[in-house]
Structures are given as C-alpha cells and as structure tokens.
Short mmCIF file of C-alpha atoms in Angstrom, two decimals:
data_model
loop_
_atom_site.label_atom_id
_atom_site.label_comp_id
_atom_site.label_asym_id
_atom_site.label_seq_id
_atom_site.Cartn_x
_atom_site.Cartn_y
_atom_site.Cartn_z
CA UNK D 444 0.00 0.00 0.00
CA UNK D 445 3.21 1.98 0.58
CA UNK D 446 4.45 1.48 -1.96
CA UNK D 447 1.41 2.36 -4.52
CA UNK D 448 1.07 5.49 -2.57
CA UNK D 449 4.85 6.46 -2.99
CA UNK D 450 4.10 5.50 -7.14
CA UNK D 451 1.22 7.53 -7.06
CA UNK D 452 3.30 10.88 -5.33
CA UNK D 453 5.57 10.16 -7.50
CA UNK D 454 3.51 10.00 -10.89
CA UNK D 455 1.83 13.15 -9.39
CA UNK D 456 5.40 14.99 -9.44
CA UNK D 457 6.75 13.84 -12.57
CA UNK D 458 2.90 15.17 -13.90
CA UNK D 459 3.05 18.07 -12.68
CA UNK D 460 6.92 18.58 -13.59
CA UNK D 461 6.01 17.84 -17.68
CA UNK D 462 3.23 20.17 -17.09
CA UNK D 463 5.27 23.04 -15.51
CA UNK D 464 8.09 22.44 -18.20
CA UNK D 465 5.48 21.98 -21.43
CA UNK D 466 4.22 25.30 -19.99
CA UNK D 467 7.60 27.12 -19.51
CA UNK D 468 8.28 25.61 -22.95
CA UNK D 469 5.06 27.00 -24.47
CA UNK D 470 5.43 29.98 -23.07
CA UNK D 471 9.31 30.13 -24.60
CA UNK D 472 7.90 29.36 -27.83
CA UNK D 473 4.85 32.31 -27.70
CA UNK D 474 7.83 34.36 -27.06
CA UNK D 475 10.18 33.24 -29.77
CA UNK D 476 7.64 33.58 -32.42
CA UNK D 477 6.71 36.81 -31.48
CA UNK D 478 10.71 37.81 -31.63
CA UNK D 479 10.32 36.10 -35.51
CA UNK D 480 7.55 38.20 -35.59
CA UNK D 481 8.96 41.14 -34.80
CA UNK D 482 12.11 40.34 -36.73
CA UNK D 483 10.21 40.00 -39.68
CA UNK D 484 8.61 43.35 -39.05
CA UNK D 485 11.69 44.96 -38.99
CA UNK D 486 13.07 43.36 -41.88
CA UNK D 487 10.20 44.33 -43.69
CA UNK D 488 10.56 48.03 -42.20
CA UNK D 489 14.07 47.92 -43.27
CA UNK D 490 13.74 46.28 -46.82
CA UNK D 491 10.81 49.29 -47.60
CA UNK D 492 13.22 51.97 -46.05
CA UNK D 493 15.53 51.00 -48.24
CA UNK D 494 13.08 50.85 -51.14
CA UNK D 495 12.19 54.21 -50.29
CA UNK D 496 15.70 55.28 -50.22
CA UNK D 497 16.74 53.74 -53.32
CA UNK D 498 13.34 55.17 -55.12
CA UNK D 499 13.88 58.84 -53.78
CA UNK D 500 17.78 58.63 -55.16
CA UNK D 501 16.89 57.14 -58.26
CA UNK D 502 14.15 60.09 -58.91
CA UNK D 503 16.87 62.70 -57.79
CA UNK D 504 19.58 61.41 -60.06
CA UNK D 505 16.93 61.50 -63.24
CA UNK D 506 15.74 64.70 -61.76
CA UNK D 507 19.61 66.17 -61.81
CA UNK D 508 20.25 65.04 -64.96
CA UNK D 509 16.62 66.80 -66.45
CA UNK D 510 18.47 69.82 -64.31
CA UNK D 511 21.35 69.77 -66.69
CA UNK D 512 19.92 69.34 -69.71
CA UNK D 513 18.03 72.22 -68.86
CA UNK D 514 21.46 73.93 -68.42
CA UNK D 515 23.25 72.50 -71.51
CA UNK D 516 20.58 73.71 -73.34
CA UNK D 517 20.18 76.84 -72.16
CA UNK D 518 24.39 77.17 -72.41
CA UNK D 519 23.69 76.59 -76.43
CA UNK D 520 21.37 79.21 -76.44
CA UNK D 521 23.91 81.41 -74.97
CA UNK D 522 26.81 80.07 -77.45
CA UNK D 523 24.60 80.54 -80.36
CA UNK D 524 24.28 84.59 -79.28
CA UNK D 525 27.77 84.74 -78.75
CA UNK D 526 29.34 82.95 -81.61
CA UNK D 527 26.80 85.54 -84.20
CA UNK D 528 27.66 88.44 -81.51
CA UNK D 529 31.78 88.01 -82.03
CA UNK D 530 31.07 86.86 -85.93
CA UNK D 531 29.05 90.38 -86.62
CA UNK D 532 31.07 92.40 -84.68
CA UNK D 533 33.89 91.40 -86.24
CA UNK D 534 32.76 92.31 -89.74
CA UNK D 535 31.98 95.55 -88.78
CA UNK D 536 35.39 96.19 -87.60
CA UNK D 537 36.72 94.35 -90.59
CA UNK D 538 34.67 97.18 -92.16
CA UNK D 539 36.00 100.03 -90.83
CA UNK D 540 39.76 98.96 -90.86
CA UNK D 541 39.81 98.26 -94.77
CA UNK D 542 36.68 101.05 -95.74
CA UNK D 543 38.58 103.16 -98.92
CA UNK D 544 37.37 106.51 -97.99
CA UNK D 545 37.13 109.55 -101.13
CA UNK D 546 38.94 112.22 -100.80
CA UNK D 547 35.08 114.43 -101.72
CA UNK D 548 33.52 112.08 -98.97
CA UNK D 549 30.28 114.10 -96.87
CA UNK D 550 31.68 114.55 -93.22
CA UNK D 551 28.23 114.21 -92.04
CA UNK D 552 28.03 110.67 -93.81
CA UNK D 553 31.17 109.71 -92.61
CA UNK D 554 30.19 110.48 -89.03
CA UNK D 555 26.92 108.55 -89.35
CA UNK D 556 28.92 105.93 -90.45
CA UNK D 557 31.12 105.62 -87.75
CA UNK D 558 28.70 106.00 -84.80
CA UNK D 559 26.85 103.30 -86.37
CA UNK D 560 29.66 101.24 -86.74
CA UNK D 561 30.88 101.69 -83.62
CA UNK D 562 27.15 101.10 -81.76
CA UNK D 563 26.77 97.79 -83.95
CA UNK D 564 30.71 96.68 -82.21
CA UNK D 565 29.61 97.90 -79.33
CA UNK D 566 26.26 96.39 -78.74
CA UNK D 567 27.54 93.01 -80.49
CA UNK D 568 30.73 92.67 -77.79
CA UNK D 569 28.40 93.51 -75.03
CA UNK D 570 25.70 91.07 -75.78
CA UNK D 571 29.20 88.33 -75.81
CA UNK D 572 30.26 89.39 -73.05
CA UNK D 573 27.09 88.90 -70.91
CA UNK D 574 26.65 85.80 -72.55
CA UNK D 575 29.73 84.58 -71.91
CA UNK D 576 29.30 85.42 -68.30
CA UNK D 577 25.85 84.07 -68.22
CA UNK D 578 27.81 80.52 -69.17
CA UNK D 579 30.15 80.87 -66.70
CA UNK D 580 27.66 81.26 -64.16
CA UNK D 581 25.42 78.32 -65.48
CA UNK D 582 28.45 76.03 -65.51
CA UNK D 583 29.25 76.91 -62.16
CA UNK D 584 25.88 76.93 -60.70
CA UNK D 585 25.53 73.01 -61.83
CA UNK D 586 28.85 72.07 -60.30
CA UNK D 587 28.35 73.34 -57.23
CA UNK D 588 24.87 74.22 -56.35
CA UNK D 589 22.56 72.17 -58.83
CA UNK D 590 22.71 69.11 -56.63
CA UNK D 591 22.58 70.25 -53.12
CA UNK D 592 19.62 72.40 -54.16
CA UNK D 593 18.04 69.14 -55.83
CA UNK D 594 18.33 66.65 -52.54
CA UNK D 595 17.23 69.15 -50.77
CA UNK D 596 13.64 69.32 -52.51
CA UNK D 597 10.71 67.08 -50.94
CA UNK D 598 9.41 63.78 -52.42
CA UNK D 599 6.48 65.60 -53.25
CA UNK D 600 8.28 68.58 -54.58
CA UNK D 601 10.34 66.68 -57.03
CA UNK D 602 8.31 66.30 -60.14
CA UNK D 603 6.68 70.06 -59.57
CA UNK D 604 9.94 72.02 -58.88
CA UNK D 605 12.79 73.43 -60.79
CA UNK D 606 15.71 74.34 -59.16
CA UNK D 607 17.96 75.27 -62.22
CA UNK D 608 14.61 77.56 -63.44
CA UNK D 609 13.86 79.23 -60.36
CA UNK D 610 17.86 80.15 -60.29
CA UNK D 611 17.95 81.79 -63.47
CA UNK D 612 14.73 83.31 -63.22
CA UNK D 613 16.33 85.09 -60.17
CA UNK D 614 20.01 85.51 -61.01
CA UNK D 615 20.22 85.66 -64.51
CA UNK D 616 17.19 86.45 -66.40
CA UNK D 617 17.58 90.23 -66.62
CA UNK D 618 20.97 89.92 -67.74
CA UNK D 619 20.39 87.53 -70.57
CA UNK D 620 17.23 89.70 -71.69
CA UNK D 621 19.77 92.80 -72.17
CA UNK D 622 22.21 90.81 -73.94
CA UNK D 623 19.61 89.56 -76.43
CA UNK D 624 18.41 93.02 -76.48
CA UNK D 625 22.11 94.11 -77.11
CA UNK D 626 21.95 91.49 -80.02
CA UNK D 627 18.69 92.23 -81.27
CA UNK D 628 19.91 95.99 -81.63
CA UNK D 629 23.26 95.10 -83.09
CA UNK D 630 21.72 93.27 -86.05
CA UNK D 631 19.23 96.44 -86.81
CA UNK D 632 22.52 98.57 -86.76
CA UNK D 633 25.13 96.14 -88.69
CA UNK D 634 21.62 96.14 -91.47
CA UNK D 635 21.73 100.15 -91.15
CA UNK D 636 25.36 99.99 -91.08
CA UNK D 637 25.53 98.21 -94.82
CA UNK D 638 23.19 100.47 -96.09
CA UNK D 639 25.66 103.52 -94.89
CA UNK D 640 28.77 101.89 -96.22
CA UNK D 641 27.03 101.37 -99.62
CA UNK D 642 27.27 105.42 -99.80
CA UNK D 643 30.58 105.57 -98.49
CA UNK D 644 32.36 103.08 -100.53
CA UNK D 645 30.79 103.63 -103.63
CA UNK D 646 30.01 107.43 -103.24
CA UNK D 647 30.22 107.77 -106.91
CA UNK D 648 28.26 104.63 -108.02
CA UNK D 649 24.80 105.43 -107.11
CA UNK D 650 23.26 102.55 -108.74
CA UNK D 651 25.41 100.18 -106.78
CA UNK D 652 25.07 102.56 -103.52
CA UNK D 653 21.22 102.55 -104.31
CA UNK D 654 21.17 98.99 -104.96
CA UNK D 655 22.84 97.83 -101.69
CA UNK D 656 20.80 99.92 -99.72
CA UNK D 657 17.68 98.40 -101.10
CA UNK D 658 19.17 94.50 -100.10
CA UNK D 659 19.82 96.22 -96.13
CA UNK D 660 16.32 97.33 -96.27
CA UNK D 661 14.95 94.03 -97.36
CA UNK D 662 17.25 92.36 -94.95
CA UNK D 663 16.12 95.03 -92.15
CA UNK D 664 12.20 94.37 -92.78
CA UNK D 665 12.83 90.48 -93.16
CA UNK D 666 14.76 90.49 -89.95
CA UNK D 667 11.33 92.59 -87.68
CA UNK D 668 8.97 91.49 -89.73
CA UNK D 669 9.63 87.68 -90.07
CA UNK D 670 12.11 86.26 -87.73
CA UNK D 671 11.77 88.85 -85.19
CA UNK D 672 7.92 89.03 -85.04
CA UNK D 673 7.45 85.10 -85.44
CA UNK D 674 9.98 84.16 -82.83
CA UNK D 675 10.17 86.82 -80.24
CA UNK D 676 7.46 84.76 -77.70
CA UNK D 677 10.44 82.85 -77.35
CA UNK D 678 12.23 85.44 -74.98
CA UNK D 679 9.18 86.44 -72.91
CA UNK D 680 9.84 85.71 -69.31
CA UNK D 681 8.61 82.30 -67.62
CA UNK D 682 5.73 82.89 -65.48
CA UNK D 683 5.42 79.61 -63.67
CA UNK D 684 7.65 77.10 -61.97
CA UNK D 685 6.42 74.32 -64.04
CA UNK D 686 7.75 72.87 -67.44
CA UNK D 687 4.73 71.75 -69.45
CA UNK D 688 5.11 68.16 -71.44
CA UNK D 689 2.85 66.65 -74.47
CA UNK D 690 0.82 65.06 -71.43
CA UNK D 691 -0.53 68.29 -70.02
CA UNK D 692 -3.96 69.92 -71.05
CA UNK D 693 -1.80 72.75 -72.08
CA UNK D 694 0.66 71.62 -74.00
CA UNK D 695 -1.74 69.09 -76.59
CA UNK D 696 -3.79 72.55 -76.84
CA UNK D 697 -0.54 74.52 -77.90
CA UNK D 698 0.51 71.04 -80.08
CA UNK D 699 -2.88 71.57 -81.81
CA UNK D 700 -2.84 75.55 -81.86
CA UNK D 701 -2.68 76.28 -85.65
CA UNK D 702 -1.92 79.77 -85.13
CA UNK D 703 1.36 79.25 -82.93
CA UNK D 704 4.22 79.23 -85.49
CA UNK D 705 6.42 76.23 -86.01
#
C-alpha cells in the first residue's frame, strides 16, 4: 500500500513537472515567435526603407540630370548669341579697318557711319560678353549648387519644382534679356550699317550705292517682320515654376494651336 502510494506521489510529481516544463516551454515558444515576428517586421521596415531610399535617389539622379539638360541647353542658347555676336562684330570692324574713304567724302556721312559702326561693335561685344558670363555662371551653378539644391527638394516637390529655373529666373534672367536686347539691336545697326557703307564706298556709283541699300532694307524688314515678329514669344519671361510636357492639357492645346508658329 506503501508502496502504490509512494508510485502515485511520484507519478503526481513527474505530472506536474512535464506540465510546468510543457508550460515554460510553451510559453518560450509564444515568445520566440513573437521575436520572428517582430524580426520579420523589422526586416520588412528595413527592406521598404531602403526601397524608399533607393526610389527617392533614383528620382533625384533623373531629376539632376533633367536639371542639366536644362542647363546644356540653355548654355547653347547662350553660345549661339555669342558665336553671331563676335562673328558680326567682327565684320563691322573688318569694315571700318579696310573702308577706302574719297577724298570728296560728306563729313556728315562719314560720321553717321562711324557712330553706327561703332554702336553695332559695341552692342555686339556687349551682348558676348554677358553671354559669356551668363555661361560661366550656369556652368558653375551646376557644379556646385545644382545638386545640393536638388536633394534638398521634398518627395512631393520633385516632379513640380525646378531648381535650375527658379535660379535663373532670379540671377540671370535680366541679364540675358539685355544681352539679347544688345543682339537684337546690333543686327538692326550692322543692317543700317551696310546700307551707310554702300554710300561711303561707292560714293560715286549710285546705282550700286542705291542697290545695296535696297538688299539692307529688305534684310532690315525680313529680320522685324519675319524672324523677329514670329519668334520673339520665345524670350518672354517664364511665369510659372512648371515645365509643361505633351501630357498636359496645355501643352496638346498649344501642339494643336494652328496659329502658334512652327
């Protein structure tokens, strides 16, 4: 009777031992799934952080290169302007430097002469010059300052915003609308100027003086009246922060606009 007693105690015991232990057990493996749990959580975290990351530098490295082919095209621009600038100004010096002057030559012709001649140098060089200046600036702006300016914008900001516009529309719009003014006016005068010289050089030739004159004034009304007229919206200043593609309302109506000229 001892003896089944003792069994019984002892059964109890080892019960309630495999109980206590499947318990502690149970409890060890509640707790280690929710650490696998929580593991995978932060993995998850992590792997979309990184997503995140690698999204936001992938839009800011397609959004600095946009930048600067904003800026190499608006450096050709300025080349363009510059390379006619230094090629017209040029000729009119050319002009003046080799000009066979009569000895029965009108002083007041010759002094029209040369203040248009020197305006049309003057106003050409000036217009390089700012250009030139203007593509110093640009080139410096987007090795230094485009992409600091750029990481700096918002996720949401990216698409909407245009760092390289908003900087020229503040430092160097002004300055690039004088020097295309400065070219714009050099081009009337180097026109007036070969009309002058026609009465100059060939003083005694008035067909040929008359005749050359007439080309400059053709030359003079093609220049307002075709290329100047058609493509002077070209210069007006941006009014928005925003550059329109072929998917905005705006843009398909200008595509479609049969009065814009092409």
């Amino acid at each position: 009777m001892a003896t089944l007693l003792t069994g019984l105690v002892v059964d109890s015991l080892i019960n309630n031992y495999d109980k206590a232990n499947e318990a502690m057990w149970r409890k060890e493996d509640l707790a280690h799934r929710r650490q696998e749990r929580q593991w995978r959580i932060d993995d998850l975290q992590r792997e979309l952080e990184w997503r995140l990351q690698d999204i936001r530098t992938e839009r800011v490295h397609k959004k600095i290169a946009n930048e600067q082919r904003q800026a190499e095209t608006r450096n050709e621009h300025l080349s363009a302007i510059s390379e006619i600038s230094a090629e017209l100004s040029g000729f009119a010096l050319v002009s003046i430097i080799n000009i066979n002057l009569p000895r029965d030559i009108d002083l007041t012709l010759l002094w029209v002469y040369g203040v248009a001649s020197a305006l049309t140098i003057c106003c050409m060089v000036l217009s390089l010059l700012a250009c030139t200046f203007l593509m110093l600036a640009v080139t410096r702006y987007c090795a230094h300052e485009l992409e600091t300016d750029v990481k700096q914008l918002e996720d949401a900001h990216i698409d909407n915003s245009h760092p390289f516009n908003r900087w020229w529309l503040a430092k160097c719009e002004v300055d690039w609308q004088l020097a295309y003014d400065l070219f714009r006016a050099g081009v009337t005068l180097f026109l007036v100027e070969l009309a002058i010289v026609a009465w100059v050089q060939y003083n005694h030739y008035h067909i040929t003086s008359i005749s050359i004159t007439m080309v400059a004034f053709v030359g003079f009304m093609i220049w307002h009246s075709r290329i100047w007229s058609k493509w002077r919206y070209l210069m007006h200043r941006p009014t928005v922060d925003r550059i329109l593609d072929e998917n905005t309302p705006l843009m398909q109506n200008r595509t479609h606009d049969p009065d814009r000229p092409c």
